[in-house]
PDB file of C-alpha atoms in Angstrom:
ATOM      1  CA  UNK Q   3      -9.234  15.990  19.078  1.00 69.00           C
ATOM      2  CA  UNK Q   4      -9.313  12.714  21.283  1.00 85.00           C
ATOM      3  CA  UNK Q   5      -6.015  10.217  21.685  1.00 89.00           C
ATOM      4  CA  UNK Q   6      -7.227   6.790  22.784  1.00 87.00           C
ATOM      5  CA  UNK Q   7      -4.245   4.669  23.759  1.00 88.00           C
ATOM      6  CA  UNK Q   8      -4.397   0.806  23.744  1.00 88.00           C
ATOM      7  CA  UNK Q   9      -1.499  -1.598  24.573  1.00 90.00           C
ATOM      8  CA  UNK Q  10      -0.932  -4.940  23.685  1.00 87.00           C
ATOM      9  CA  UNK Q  11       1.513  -8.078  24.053  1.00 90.00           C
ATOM     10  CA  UNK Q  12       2.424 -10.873  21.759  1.00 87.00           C
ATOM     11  CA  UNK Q  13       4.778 -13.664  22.210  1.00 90.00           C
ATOM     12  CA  UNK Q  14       7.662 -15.633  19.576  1.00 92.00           C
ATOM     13  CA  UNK Q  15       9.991 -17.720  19.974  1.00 93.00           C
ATOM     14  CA  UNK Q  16      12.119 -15.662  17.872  1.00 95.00           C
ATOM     15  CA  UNK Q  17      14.356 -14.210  19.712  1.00 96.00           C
ATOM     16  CA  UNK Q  18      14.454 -10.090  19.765  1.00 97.00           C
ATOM     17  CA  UNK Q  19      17.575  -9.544  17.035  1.00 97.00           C
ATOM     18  CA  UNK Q  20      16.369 -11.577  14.970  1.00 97.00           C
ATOM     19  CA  UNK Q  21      12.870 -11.200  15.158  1.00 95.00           C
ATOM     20  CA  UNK Q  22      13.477  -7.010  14.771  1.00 96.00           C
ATOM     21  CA  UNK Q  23      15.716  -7.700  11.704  1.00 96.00           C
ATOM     22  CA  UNK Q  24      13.049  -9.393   9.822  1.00 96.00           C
ATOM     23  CA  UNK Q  25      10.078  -7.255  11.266  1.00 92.00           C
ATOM     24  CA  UNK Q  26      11.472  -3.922  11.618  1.00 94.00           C
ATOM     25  CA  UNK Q  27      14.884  -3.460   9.293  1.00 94.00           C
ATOM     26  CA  UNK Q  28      13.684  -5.704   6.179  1.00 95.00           C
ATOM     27  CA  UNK Q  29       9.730  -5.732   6.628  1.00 92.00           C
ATOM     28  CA  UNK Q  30       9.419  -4.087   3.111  1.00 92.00           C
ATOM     29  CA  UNK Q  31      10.996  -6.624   1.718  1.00 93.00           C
ATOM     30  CA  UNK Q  32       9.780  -9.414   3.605  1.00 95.00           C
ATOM     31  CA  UNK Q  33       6.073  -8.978   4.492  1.00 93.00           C
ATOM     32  CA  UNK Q  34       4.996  -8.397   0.766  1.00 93.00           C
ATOM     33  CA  UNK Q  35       7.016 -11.640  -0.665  1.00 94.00           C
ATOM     34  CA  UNK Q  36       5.354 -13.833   2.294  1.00 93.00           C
ATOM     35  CA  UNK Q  37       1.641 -11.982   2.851  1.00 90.00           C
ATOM     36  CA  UNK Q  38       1.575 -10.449  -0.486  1.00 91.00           C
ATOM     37  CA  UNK Q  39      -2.327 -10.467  -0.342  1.00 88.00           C
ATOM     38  CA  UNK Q  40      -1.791  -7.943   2.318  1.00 86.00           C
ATOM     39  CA  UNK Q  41       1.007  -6.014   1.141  1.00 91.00           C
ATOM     40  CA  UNK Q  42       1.890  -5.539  -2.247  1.00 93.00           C
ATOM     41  CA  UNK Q  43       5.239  -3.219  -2.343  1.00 93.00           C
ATOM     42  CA  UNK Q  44       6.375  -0.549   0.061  1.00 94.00           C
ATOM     43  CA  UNK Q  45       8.408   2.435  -1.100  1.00 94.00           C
ATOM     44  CA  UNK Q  46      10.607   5.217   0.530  1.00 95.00           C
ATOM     45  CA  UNK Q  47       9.269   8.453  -0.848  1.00 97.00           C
ATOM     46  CA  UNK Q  48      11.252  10.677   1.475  1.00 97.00           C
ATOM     47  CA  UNK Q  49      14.634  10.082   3.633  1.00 96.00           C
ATOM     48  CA  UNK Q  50      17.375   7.024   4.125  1.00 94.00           C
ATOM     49  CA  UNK Q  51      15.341   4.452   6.707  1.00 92.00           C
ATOM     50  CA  UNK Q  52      15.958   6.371   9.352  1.00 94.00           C
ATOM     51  CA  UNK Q  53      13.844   8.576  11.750  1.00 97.00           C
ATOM     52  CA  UNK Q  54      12.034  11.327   9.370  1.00 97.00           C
ATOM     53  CA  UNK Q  55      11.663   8.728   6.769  1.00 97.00           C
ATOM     54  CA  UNK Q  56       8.135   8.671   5.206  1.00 97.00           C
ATOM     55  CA  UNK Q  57       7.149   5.207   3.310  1.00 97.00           C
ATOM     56  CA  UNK Q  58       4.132   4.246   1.203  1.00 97.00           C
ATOM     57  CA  UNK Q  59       2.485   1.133   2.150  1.00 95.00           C
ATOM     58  CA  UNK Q  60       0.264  -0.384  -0.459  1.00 95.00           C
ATOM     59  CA  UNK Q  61      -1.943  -2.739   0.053  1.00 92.00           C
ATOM     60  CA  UNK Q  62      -2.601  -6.182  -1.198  1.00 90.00           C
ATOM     61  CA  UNK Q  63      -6.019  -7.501  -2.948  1.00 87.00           C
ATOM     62  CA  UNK Q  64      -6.932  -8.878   0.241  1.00 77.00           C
ATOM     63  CA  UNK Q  65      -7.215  -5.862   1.964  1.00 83.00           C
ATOM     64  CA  UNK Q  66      -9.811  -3.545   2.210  1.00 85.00           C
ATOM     65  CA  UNK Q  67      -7.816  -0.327   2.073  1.00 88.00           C
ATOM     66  CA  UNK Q  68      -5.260   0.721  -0.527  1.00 92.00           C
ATOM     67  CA  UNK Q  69      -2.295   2.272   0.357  1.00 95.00           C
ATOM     68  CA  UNK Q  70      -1.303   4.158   3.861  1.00 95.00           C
ATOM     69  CA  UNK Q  71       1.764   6.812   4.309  1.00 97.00           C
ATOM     70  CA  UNK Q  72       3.471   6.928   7.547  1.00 96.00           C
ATOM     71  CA  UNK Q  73       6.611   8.745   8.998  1.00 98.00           C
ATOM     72  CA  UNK Q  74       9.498   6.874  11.060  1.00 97.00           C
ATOM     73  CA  UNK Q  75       9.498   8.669  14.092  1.00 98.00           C
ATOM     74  CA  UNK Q  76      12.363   6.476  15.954  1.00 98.00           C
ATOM     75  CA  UNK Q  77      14.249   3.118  15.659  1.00 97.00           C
ATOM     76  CA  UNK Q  78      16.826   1.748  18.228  1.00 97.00           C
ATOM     77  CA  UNK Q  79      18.208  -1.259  16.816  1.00 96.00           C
ATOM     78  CA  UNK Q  80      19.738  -2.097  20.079  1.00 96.00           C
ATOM     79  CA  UNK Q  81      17.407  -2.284  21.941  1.00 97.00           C
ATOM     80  CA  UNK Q  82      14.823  -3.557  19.357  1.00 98.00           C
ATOM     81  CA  UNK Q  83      12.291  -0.610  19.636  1.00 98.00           C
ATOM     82  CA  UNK Q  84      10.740   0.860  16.720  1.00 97.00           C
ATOM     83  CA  UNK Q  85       7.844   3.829  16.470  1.00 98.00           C
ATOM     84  CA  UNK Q  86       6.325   5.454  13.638  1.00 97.00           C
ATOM     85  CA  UNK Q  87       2.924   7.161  12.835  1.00 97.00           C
ATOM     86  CA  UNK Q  88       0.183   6.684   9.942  1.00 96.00           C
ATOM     87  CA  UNK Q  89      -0.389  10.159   8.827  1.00 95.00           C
ATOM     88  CA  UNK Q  90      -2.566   9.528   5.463  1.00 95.00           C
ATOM     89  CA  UNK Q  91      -4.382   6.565   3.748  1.00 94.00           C
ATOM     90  CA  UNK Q  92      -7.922   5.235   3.516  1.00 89.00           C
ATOM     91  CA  UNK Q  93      -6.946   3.431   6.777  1.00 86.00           C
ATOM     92  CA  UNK Q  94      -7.709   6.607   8.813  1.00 89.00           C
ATOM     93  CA  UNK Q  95     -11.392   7.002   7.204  1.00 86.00           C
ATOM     94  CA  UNK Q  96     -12.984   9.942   8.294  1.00 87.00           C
ATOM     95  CA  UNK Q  97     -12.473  10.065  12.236  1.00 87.00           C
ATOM     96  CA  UNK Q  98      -8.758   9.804  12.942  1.00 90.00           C
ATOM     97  CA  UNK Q  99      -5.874  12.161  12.243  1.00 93.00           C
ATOM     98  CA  UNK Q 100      -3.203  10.073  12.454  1.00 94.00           C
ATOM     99  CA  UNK Q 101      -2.339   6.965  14.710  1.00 93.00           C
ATOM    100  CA  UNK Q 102       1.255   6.429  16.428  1.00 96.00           C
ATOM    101  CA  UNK Q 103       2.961   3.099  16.970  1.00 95.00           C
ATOM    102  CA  UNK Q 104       5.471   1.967  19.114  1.00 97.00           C
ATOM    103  CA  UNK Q 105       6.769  -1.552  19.329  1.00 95.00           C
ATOM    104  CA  UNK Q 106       9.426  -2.952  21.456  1.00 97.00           C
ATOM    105  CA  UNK Q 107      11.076  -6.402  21.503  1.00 97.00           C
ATOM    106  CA  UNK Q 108      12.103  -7.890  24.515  1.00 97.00           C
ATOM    107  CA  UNK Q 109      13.814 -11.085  25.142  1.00 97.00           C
ATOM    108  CA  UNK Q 110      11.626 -13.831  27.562  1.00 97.00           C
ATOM    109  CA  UNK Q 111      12.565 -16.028  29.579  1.00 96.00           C
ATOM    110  CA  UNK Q 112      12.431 -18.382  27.495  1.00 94.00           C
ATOM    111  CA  UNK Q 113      14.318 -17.165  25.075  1.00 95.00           C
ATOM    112  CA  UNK Q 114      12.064 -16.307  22.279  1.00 96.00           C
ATOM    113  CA  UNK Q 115      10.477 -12.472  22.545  1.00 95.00           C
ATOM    114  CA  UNK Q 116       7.931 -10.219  23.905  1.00 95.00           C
ATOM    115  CA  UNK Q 117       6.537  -8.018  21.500  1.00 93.00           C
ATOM    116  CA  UNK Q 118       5.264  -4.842  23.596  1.00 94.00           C
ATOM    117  CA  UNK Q 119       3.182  -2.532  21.228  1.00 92.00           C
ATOM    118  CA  UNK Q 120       1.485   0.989  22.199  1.00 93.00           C
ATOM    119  CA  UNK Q 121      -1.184   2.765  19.850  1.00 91.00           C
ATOM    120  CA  UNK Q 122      -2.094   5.982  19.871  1.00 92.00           C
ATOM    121  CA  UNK Q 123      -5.430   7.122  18.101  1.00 90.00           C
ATOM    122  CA  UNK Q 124      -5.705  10.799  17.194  1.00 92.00           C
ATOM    123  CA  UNK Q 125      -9.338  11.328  16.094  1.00 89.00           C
ATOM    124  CA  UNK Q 126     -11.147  14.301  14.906  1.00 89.00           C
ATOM    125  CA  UNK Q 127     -13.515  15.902  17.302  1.00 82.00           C
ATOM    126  CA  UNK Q 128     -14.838  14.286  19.400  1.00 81.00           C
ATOM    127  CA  UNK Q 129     -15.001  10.655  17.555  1.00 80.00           C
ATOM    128  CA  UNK Q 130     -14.787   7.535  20.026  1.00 79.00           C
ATOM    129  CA  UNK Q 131     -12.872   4.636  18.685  1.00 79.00           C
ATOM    130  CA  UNK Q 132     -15.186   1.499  18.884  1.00 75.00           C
ATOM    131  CA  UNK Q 133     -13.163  -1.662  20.246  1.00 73.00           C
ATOM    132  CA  UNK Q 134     -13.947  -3.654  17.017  1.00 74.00           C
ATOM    133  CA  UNK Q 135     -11.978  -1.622  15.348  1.00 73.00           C
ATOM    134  CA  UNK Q 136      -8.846  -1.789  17.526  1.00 73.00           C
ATOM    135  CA  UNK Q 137      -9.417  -5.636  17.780  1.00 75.00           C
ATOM    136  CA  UNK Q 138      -9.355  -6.220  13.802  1.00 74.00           C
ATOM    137  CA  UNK Q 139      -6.018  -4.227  14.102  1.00 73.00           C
ATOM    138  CA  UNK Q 140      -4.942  -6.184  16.535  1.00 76.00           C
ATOM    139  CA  UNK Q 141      -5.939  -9.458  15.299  1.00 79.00           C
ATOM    140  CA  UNK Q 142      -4.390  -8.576  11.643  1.00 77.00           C
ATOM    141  CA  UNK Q 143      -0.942  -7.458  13.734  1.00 77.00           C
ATOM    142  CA  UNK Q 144      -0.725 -10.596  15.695  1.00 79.00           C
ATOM    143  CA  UNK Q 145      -1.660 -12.414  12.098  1.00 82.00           C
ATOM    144  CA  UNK Q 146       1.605 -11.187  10.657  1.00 84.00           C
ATOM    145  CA  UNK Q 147       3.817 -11.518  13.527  1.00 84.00           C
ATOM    146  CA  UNK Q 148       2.935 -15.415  13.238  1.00 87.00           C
ATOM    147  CA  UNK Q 149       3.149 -15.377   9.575  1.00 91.00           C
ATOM    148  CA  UNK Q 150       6.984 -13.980  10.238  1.00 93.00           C
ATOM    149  CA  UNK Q 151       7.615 -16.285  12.488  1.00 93.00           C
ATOM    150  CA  UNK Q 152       6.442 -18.931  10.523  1.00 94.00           C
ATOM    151  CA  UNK Q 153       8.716 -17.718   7.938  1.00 96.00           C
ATOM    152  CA  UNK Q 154      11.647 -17.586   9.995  1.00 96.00           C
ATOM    153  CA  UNK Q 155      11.213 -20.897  11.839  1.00 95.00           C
ATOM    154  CA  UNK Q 156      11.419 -22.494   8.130  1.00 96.00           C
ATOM    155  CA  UNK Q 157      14.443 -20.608   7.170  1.00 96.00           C
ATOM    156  CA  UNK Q 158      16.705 -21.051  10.244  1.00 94.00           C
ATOM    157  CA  UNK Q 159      19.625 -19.286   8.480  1.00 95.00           C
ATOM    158  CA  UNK Q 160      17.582 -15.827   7.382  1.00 95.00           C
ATOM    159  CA  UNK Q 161      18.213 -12.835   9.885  1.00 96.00           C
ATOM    160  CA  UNK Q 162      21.042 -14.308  11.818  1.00 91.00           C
TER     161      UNK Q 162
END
């Protein structure tokens, strides 16, 4: 088994409360009622929303996969940091294990936030990940991130 790591930024000018609230604490509410062509529902199957909690993901019409499971592995709402891994789905295909996220929020100077994410692929033998495939994921990240701030710049008074 490989782990290839890959980091990457993104900028809002939400700042990091807010932005976390909306993205982190309600984001299975949220995400399918404003991208529901990427998510349809998401559903606690085990635990309270806490670390140890394992959620069902499933997927819009406009994706190509269907659903995904993954496993809270921490969240520090004070200091906006969240981390959790994908441990089943058609997501994964045949050459990774599991992958590992963790996302941070951090305010800029300008007010708004950084959003600091770390991935962690865990592949199957010896399996290289191609950089197409991390870019898509990064692209369709960054793709939601705007479509929350989008959301939130429209309704001033949601997440305060």
């Amino acid at each position: 088994m490989g782990v290839f790591t890959y980091e990457s930024e993104f900028t809002s000018e939400i700042p990091p409360p807010r932005l976390f609230k909306a993205f982190v604490l309600d984001a299975d509410n949220l995400v399918p009622k404003i991208a529901p062509q990427a998510i349809k529902h998401s559903e606690i199957l085990e635990g309270d929303g806490g670390p140890g909690t394992i959620k069902k993901i499933t997927f819009g019409e406009g994706s190509q996969y269907g659903y995904v499971k993954h496993k809270i592995d921490s969240i520090d709402k004070e200091n906006h940091s969240y981390s959790y891994t994908l441990t089943e789905g058609d997501a994964l295909g045949d050459n990774l294990e599991k992958i590992s996220y963790e996302t941070k929020l951090v305010a800029s100077p300008s007010g708004g936030s950084i959003i600091k994410s770390t991935s962690h692929y865990h592949t199957k033998g010896d399996v290289e990940i191609k950089e197409e495939h991390v870019k898509a994921g990064k692209e369709k990240a960054s793709n939601l991130f705007k479509l929350i701030e989008t959301y939130l710049k429209g309704h001033p008074d949601a997440y305060n």
